[in-house]
Short mmCIF file of C-alpha atoms in Angstrom, two decimals:
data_model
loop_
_atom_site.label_atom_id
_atom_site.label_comp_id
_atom_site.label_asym_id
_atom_site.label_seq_id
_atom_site.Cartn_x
_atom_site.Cartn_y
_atom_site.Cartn_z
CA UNK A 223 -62.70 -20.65 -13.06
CA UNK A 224 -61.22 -17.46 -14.05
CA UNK A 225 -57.21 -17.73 -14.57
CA UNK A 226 -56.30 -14.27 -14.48
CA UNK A 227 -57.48 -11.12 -13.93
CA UNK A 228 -55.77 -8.47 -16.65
CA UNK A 229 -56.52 -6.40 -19.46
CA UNK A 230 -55.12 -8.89 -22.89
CA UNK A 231 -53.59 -6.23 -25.13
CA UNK A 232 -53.02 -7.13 -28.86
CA UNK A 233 -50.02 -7.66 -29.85
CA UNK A 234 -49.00 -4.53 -31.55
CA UNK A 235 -47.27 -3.85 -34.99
CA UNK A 236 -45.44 -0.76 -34.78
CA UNK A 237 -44.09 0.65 -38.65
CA UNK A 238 -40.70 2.92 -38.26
CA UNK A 239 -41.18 3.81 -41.78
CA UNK A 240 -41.31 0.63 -44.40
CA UNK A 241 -44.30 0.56 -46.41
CA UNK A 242 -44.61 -3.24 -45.85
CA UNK A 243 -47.66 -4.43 -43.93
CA UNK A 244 -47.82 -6.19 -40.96
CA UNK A 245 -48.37 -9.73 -40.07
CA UNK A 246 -52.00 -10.59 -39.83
CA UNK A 247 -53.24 -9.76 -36.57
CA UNK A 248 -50.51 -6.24 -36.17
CA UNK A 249 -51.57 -2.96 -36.29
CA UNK A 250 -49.95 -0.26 -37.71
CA UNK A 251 -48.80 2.52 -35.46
CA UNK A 252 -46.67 5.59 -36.34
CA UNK A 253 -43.28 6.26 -34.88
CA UNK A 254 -44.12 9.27 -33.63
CA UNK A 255 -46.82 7.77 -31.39
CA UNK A 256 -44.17 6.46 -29.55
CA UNK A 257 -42.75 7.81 -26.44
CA UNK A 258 -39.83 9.53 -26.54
CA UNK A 259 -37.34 7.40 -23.99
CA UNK A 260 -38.82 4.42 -26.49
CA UNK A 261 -37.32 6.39 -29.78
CA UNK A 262 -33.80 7.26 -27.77
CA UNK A 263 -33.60 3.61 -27.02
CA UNK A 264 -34.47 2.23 -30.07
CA UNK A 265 -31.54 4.19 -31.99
CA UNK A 266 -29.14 3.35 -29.05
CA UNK A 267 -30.18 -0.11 -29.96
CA UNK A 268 -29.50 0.09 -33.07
CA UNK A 269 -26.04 1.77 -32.72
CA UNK A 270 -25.00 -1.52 -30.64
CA UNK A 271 -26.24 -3.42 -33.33
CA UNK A 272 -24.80 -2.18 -36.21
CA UNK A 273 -21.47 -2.02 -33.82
CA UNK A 274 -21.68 -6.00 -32.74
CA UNK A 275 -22.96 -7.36 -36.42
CA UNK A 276 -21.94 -4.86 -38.96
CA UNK A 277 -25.50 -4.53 -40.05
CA UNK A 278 -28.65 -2.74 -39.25
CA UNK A 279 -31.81 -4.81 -37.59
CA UNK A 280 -35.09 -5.38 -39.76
CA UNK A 281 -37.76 -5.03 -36.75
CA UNK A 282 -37.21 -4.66 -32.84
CA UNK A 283 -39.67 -6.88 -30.50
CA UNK A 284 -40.42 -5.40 -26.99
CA UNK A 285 -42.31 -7.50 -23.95
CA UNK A 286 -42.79 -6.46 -20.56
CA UNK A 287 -42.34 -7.32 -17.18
CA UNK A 288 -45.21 -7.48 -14.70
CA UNK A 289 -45.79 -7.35 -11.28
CA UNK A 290 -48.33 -9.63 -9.38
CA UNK A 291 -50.39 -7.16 -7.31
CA UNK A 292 -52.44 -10.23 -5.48
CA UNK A 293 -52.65 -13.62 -5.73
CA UNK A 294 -49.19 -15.06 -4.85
CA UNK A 295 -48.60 -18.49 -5.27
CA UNK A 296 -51.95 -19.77 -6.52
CA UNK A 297 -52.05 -19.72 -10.06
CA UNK A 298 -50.67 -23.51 -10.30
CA UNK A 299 -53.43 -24.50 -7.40
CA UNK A 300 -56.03 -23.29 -10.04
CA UNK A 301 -56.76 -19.72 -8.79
CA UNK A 302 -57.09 -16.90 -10.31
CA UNK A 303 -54.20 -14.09 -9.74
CA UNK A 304 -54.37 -10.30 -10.24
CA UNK A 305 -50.71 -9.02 -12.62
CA UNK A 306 -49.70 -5.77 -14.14
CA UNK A 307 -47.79 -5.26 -17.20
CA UNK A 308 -45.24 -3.09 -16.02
CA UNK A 309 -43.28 -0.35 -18.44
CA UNK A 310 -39.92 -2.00 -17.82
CA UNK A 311 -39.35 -4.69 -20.36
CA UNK A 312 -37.10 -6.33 -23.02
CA UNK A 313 -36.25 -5.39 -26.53
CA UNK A 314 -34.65 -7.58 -28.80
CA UNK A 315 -33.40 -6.60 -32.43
CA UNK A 316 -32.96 -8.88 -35.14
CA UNK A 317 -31.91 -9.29 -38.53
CA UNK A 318 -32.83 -12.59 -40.19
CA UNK A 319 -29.58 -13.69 -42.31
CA UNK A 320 -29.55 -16.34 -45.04
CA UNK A 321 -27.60 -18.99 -43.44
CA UNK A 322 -28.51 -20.86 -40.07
CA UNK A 323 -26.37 -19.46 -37.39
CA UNK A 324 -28.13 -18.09 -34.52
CA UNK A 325 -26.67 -15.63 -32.76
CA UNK A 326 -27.42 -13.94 -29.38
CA UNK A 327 -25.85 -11.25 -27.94
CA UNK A 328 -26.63 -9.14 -24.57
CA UNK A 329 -26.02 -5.00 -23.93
CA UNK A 330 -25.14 -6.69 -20.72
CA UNK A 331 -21.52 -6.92 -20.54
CA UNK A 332 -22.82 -9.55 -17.26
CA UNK A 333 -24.51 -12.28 -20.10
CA UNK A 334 -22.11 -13.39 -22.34
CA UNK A 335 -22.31 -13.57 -26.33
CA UNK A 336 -24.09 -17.42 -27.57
CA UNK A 337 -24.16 -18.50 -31.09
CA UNK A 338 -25.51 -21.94 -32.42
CA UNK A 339 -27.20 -23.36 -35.52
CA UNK A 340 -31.02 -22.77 -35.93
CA UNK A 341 -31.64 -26.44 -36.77
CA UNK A 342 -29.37 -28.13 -33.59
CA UNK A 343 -31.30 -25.80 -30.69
CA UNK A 344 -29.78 -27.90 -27.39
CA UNK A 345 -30.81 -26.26 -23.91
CA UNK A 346 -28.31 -27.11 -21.46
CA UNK A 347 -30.85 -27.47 -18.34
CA UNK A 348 -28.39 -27.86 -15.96
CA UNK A 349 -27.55 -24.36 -15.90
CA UNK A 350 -29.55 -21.24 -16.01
CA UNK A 351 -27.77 -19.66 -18.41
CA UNK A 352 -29.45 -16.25 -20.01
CA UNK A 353 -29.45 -17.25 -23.59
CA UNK A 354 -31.79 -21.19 -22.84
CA UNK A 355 -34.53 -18.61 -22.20
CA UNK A 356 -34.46 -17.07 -25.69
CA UNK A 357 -34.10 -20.84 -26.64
CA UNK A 358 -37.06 -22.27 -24.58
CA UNK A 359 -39.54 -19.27 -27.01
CA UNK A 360 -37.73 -19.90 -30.41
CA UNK A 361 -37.81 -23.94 -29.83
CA UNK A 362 -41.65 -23.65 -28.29
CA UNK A 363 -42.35 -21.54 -31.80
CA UNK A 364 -40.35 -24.59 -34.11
CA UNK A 365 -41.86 -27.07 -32.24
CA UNK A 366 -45.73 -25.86 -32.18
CA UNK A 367 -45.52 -25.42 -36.08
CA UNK A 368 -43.79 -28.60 -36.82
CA UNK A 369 -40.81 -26.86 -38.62
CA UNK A 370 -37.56 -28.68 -38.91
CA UNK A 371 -35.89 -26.02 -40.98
CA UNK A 372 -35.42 -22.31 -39.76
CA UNK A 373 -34.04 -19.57 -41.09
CA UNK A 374 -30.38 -17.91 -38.79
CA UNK A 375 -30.59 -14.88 -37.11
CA UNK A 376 -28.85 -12.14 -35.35
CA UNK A 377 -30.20 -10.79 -32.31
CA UNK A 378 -29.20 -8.10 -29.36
CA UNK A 379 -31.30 -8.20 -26.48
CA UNK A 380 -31.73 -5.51 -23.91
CA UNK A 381 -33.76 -5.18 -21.11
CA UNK A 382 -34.04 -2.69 -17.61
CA UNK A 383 -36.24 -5.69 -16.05
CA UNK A 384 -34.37 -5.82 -12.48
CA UNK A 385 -33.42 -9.81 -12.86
CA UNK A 386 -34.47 -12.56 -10.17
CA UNK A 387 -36.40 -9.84 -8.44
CA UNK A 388 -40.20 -11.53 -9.36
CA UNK A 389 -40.87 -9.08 -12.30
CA UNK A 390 -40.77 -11.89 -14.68
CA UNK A 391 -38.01 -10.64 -16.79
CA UNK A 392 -37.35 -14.58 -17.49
CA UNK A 393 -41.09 -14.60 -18.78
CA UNK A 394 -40.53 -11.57 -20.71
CA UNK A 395 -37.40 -12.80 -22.63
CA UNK A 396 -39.26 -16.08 -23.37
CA UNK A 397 -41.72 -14.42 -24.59
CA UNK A 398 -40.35 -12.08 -26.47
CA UNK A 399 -38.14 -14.89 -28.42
CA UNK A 400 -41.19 -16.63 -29.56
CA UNK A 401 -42.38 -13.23 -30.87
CA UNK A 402 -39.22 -12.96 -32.99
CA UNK A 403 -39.19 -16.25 -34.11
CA UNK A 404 -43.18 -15.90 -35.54
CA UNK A 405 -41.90 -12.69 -37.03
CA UNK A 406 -39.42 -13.89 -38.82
CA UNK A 407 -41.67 -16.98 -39.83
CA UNK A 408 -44.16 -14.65 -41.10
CA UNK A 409 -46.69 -16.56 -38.75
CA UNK A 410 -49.07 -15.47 -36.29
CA UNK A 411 -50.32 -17.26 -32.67
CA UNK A 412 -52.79 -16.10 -30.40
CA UNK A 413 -51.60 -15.14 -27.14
CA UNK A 414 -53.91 -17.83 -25.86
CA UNK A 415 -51.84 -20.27 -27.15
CA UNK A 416 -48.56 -18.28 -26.52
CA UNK A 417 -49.26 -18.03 -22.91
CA UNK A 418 -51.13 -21.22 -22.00
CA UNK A 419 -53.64 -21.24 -18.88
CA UNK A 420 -55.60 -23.48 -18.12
CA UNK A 421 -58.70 -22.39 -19.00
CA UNK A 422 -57.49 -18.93 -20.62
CA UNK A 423 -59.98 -16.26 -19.61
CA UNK A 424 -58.90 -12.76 -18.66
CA UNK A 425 -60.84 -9.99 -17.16
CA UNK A 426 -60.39 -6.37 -17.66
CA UNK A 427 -59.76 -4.59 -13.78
CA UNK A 428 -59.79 -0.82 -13.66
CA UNK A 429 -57.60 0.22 -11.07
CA UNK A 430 -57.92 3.44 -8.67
CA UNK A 431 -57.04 6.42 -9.90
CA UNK A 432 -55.85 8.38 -6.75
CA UNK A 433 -52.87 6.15 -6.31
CA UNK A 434 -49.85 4.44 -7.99
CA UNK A 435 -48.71 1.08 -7.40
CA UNK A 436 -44.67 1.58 -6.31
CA UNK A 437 -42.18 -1.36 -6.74
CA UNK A 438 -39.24 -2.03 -4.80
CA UNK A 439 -36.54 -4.32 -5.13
CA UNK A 440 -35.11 -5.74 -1.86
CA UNK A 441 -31.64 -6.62 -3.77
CA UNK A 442 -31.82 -10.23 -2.44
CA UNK A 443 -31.93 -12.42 -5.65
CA UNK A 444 -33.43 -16.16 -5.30
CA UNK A 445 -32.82 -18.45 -8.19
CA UNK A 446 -36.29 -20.56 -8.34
CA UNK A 447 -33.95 -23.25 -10.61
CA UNK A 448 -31.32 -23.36 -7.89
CA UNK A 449 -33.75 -23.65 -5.02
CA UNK A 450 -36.08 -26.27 -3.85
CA UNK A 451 -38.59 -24.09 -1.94
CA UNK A 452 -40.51 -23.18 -5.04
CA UNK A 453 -40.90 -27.12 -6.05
CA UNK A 454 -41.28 -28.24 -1.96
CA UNK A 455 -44.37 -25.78 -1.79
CA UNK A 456 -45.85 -27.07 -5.02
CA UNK A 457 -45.82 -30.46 -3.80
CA UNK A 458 -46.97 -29.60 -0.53
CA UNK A 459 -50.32 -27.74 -2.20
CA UNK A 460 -51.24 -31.26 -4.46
CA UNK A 461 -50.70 -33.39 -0.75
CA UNK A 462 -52.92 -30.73 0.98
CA UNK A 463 -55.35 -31.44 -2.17
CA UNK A 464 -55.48 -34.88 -2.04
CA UNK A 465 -55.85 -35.21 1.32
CA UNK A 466 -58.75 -33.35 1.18
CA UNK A 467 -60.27 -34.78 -1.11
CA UNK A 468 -59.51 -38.25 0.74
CA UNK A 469 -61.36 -36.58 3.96
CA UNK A 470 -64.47 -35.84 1.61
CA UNK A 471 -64.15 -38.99 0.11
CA UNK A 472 -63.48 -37.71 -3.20
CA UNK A 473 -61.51 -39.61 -6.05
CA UNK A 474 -58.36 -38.41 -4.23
CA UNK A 475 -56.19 -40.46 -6.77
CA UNK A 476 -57.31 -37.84 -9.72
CA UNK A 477 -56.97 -35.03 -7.75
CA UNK A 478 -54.01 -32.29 -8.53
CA UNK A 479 -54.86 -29.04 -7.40
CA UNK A 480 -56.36 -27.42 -4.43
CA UNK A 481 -59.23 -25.79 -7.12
CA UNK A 482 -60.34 -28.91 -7.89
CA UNK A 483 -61.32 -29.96 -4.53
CA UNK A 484 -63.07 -27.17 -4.33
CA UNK A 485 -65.26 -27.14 -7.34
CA UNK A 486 -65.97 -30.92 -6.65
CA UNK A 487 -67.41 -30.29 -3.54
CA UNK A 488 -69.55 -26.93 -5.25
CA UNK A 489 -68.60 -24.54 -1.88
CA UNK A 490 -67.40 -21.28 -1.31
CA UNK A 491 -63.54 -20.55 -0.44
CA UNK A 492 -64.87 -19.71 3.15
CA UNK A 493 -66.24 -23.28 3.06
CA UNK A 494 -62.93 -25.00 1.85
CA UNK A 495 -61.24 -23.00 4.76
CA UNK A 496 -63.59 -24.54 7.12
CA UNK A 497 -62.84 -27.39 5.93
CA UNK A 498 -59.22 -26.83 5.80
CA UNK A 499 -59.15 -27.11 9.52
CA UNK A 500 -61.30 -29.96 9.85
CA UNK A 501 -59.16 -32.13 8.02
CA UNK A 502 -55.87 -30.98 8.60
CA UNK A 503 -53.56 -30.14 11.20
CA UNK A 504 -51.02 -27.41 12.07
CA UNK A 505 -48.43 -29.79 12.85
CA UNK A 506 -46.24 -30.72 10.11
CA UNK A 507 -46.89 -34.01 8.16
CA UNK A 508 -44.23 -36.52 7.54
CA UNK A 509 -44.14 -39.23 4.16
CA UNK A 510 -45.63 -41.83 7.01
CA UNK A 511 -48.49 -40.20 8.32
CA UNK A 512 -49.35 -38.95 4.58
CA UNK A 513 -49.14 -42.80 3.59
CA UNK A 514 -51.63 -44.25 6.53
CA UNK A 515 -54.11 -41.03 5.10
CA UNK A 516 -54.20 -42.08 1.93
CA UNK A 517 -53.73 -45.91 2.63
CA UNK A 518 -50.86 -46.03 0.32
CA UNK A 519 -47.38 -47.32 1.05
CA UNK A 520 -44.20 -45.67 1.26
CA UNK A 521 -42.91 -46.84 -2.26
CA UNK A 522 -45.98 -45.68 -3.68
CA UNK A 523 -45.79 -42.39 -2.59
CA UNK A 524 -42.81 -41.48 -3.34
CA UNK A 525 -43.06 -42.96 -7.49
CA UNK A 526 -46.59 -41.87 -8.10
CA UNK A 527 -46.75 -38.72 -6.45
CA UNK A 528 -43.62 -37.05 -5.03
CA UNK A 529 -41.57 -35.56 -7.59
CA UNK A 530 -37.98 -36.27 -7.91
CA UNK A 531 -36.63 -33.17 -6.35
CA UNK A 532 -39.04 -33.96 -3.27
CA UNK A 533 -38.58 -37.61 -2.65
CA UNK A 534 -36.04 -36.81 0.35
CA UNK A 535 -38.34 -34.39 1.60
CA UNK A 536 -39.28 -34.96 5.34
CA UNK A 537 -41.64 -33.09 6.45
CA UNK A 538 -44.93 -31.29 4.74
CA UNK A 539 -46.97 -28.14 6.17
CA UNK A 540 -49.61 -28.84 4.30
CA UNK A 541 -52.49 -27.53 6.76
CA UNK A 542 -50.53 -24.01 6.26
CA UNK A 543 -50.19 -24.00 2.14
CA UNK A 544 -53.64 -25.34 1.67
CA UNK A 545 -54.97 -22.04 4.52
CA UNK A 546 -52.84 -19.98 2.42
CA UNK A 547 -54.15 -21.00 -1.45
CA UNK A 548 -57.70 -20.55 0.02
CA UNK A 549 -57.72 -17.38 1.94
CA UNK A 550 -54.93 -15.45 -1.13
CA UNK A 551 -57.93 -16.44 -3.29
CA UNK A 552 -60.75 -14.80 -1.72
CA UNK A 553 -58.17 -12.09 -1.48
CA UNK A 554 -58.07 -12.17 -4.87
CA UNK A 555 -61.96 -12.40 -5.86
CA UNK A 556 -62.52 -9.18 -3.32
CA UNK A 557 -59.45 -7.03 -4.66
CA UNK A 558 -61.70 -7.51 -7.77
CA UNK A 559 -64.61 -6.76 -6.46
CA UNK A 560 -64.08 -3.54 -4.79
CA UNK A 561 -62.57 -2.35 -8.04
CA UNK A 562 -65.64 -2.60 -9.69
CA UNK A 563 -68.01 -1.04 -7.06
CA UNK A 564 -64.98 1.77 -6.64
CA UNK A 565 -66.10 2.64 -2.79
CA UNK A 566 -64.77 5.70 -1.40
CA UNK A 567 -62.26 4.49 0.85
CA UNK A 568 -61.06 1.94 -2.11
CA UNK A 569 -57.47 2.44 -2.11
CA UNK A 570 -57.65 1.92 1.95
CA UNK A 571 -59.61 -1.68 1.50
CA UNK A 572 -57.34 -2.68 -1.42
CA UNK A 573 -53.95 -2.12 0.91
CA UNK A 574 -55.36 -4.27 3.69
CA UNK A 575 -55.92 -6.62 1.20
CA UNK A 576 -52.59 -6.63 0.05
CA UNK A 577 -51.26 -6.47 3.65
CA UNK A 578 -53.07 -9.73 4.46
CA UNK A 579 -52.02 -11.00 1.26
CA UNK A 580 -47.77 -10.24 2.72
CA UNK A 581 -48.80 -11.84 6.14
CA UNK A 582 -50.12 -15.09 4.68
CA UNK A 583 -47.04 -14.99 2.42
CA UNK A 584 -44.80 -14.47 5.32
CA UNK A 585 -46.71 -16.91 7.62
CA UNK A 586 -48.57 -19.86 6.02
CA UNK A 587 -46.56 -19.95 2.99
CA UNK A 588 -43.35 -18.85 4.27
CA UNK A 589 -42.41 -17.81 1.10
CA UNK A 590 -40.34 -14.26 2.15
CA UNK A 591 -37.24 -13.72 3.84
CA UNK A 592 -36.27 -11.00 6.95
CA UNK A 593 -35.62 -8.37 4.12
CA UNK A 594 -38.94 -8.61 2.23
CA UNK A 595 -40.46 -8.01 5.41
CA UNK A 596 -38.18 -5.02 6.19
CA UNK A 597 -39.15 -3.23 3.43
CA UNK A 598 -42.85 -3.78 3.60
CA UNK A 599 -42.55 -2.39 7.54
CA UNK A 600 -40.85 0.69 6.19
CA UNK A 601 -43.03 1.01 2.94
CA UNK A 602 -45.98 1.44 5.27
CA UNK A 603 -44.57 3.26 7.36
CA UNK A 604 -43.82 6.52 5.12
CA UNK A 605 -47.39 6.36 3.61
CA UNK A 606 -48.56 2.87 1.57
CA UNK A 607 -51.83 1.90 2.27
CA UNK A 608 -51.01 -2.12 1.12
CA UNK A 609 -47.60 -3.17 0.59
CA UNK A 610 -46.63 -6.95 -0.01
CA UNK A 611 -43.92 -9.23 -1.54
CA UNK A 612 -44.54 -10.21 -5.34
CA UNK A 613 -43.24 -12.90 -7.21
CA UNK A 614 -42.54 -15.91 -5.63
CA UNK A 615 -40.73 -14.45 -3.18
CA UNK A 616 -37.35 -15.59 -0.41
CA UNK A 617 -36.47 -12.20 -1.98
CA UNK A 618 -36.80 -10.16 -5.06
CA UNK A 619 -39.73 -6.89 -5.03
CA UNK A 620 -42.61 -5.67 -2.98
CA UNK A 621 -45.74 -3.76 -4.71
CA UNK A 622 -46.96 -1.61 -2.53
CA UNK A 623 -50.45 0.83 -3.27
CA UNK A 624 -49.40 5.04 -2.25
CA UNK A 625 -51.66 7.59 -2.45
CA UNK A 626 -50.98 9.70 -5.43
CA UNK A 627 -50.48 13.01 -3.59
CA UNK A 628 -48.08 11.08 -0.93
CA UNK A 629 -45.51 9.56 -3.60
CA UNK A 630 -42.86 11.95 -3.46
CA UNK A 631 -42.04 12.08 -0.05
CA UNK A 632 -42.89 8.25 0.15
CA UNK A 633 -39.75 7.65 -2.63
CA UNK A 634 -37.57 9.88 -0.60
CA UNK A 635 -38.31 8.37 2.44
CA UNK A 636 -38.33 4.44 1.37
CA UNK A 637 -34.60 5.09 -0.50
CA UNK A 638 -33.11 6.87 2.62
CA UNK A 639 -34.23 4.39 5.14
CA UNK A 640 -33.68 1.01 2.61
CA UNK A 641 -31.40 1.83 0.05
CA UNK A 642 -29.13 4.44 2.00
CA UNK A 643 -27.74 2.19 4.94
CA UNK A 644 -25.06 3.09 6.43
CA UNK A 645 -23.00 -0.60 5.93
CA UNK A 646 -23.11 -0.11 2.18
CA UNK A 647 -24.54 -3.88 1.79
CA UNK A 648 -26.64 -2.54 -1.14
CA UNK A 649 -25.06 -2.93 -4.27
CA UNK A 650 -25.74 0.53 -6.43
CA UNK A 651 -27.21 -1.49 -9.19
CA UNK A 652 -29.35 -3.56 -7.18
CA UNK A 653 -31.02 -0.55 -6.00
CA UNK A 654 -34.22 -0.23 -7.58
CA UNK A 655 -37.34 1.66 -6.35
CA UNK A 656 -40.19 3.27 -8.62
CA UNK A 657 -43.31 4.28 -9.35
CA UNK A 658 -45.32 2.33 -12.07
CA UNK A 659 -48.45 2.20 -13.95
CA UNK A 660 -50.38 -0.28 -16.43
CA UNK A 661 -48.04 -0.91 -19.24
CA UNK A 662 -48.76 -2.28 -22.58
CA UNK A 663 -48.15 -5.35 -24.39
CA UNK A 664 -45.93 -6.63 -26.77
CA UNK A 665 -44.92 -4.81 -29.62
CA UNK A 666 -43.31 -5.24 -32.98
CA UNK A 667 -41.43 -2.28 -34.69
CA UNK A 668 -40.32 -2.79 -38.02
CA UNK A 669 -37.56 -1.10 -39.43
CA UNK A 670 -37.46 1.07 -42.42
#
C-alpha cells in the first residue's frame, strides 16, 4: 500500500561560496540560482545572527511546510494521502562552537531564547514549548547514531509557516533540526529513514496546469497537544477496525488499522464501505456495547486497548470514522488517477473531489469547526472549483483548487468577505491568504 503520494526531492546542498564539498548525498548549487526573496533573507538572517551571537553562521538549513491537498486523516489508518511542499518554510542558521552549550534563539520576539547542554537534551512534554521541537530532531539524530557526545551549537530559527494552522510548521522545524544536527555531524540519512512511513513509497503526481492551489488560514488555532479530539478519533478508527474485523471473523486481537482489515479481506474500498454498514451502526457506541462485540470485559478494554487519554471516553462514532477513512481513500486513489489521464474538465473533477473530501471532514469525521466551513462556502463562492479544510482540522487552513485566469479577483474577493469583517475579530497577523505552488525540499546552504 502506497503511503504517500509526492514527488521525494533530494535533499539539496546549496554552496554560498566555500570551496568545501558537500556531505555525501548534497549537491552543489550556485548562489545565484537562488531566488532573490531567498538571498534578501538569507543576509537578513545573518544580520540577526551576527547581532544575537557576535558571530557569523557556517551553513543555513531550510524545510518547508506543506499542505495536504486530499487525504485528511488517514495516513495513521494506513492510507495513502496526497501533500504539497509548500514555499513557506523554516530556516535555521548555525554555527557549531567548541564547547557544548546549545543555544536556540527565535526572530520571533513571541518564542523566547532556550539554551542547554548538548549532552543533557530533557524535553519537557508537558508543555508545547517551541524550542522541544528543535529538540525532538537533534535527540532523534543522537539517538539513531548512538552518539553520547555532541558537539554545542548556536542556532536562529526563522520561519513565515502560519503556526497551528495545519501547514506542518511543527514538522518542518523537526525536521529541519535533524538536518542541522547531521550537518554538523558530517553524517548523512535517507529521508526514508528521516521521515518514517510505514512502508515508505512515494509517487510522483503532476498537477494541472490551468490552476493554482490557494491557501487560507481561518485564524482559529487548535493545539493537537492540548486537545483530545485528535487522540479520541484515532482511537475511534482502531475500534471501528477491530470490530470489523471481529464481524469477518478476522484475528481482531492483531488488528490496528482500518487498512489492514481491508487487505485481509483482499476487497476494494467500495467493498469495505459496504461492509462498513453491515457491521456497524450510526448510533454512537459506548465502552459496554464495544465489550459484548468483542467478548471482552470492561477492564480489558480499557488496559489493552484504550489509551490513557481515552479511558474516560464515553461514547465512540465509530460507524462514521471508519465511512470516513474508506470513502477519503478512494478520494484519494481517484484525485490520482485523473491526474494521470489529465481529462479536459480535470480541474472541475479534482474540486468535487476535494469538496467531498470537506463534507466527510465536516460530517463523518467532524473534524472542522463553523469557521472552516465559512471560508470554504465563500472560497467557492468567488470562483474555486474544490475547496476543503487541511490539516487536521477544528481550525487552522483550507486548500482550495482556482482556475488560473480567476485568481485575482478570487484573492480580492476571499480577503474582503473573510479577512475584512467589520467586528475586527481577525487579528492582522493571523490573516493569511495566498496563492501557492509545488515547493522544493530541504536545503543546505553553506556559508563562505
Amino acid at each position: 500500500m502506497e503511503s504517500c503520494f509526492v514527488a521525494q526531492s533530494r535533499v539539496q546542498w546549496h554552496d554560498l561560496g566555500s570551496l568545501q564539498p558537500p556531505p555525501p548525498g548534497f549537491k552543489r548549487f550556485s548562489c545565484l540560482s537562488l531566488p532573490r526573496s531567498w538571498n534578501y533573507r538569507l543576509l537578513k538572517l545573518k544580520e540577526m545572527f551576527n547581532s544575537k551571537f557576535g558571530s557569523i553562521p557556517k551553513f543555513y538549513v531550510r524545510a518547508p511546510g506543506r499542505v495536504n491537498i486530499i487525504g485528511e486523516h488517514i495516513d495513521y489508518c494506513g492510507y495513502s494521502v496526497l501533500p504539497m511542499a509548500v514555499e513557506q518554510d523554516v530556516l535555521i542558521a548555525v554555527e557549531p562552537v567548541k564547547t557544548y552549550a546549545l543555544q536556540l534563539a527565535n526572530t520571533n520576539p513571541l518564542y523566547p531564547d532556550f539554551s542547554t547542554s548538548a549532552n543533557n537534551i530533557q524535553i519537557d512534554k508537558t508543555k508545547p514549548l517551541w524550542h522541544n521541537y528543535f529538540l525532538c530532531g537533534l535527540k532523534g539524530i543522537q539517538e539513531h547514531f548512538g552518539l553520547s557526545n555532541l558537539t554545542g551549537m548556536n542556532c536562529l530559527v526563522d520561519g513565515n509557516i502560519p503556526p497551528s494552522s495545519g501547514l506542518s510548521s511543527s514538522s518542518a522545524l523537526v525536521c529541519c533540526a535533524g538536518l542541522v544536527t547531521l550537518t554538523v555531524l558530517g553524517r548523512n540519512l535517507s529521508k526514508a529513514k528521516l521521515i518514517e512511513f510505514s512502508p515508505l513509497r512515494a509517487t510522483d503526481v503532476k498537477l494541472p496546469s490551468g490552476a493554482v492551489f490557494v491557501i487560507a488560514n481561518s485564524c482559529v488555532e487548535m493545539n493537537k497537544a492540548a486537545t483530545s479530539h485528535f487522540n479520541i478519533r484515532v482511537m475511534e478508527c482502531r475500534l471501528a477496525a477491530k470490530l470489523l474485523a471481529k464481524y469477518k471473523s478476522l484475528q481482531w486481537d492483531k488488528v490496528l488499522r482500518l487498512e489492514e482489515v481491508q487487505a485481509k479481506l483482499g476487497i476494494s474500498l467500495e467493498e469495505m464501505l459496504l461492509v462498513t454498514e453491515d457491521a456497524l451502526h450510526p448510533e454512537p457506541y459506548n465502552p459496554e456495547e464495544i465489550c459484548r462485540c468483542l467478548g471482552i470485559s470492561l477492564e480489558e478494554l480499557r488496559t489493552q486497548i484504550l489509551s490513557p487519554n481515552t479511558q474516560d471516553v464515553l461514547i465512540f462514532k465509530l460507524y462514521q470514522r471508519a465511512k470516513h477513512v474508506y470513502s477519503e481513500a478512494a478520494r484519494a486513489l481517484q484525485f490520482k488517477k485523473i491526474c494521470e489521464e489529465a481529462p479536459e474538465n480535470m480541474v472541475q473533477l479534482l474540486g468535487e473531489l476535494m469538496n467531498q473530501s470537506h463534507m466527510s471532514c465536516r460530517d463523518m469525521y467532524e473534524c472542522s469547526c463553523p469557521e472552516l466551513d465559512q471560508l470554504v462556502d465563500i472560497c467557492r463562492k468567488f470562483g474555486a472549483q474544490g475547496s476543503r479544510l487541511t490539516g487536521a482540522g477544528w481550525g487552522g487552513c483550507t486548500v482550495s483548487i482556482v482556475p488560473a485566469d480567476k485568481l485575482p479577483s478570487f484573492l480580492a474577493n476571499v480577503h474582503k468577505a473573510y479577512y475584512q469583517r467589520s467586528d475586527g475579530s481577525l487579528a492582522p497577523e493571523k490573516q493569511s491568504l495566498f496563492a501557492t505552488k509545488p515547493g522544493g525540499g530541504a536545503l543546505v546552504f553553506l556559508e563562505a
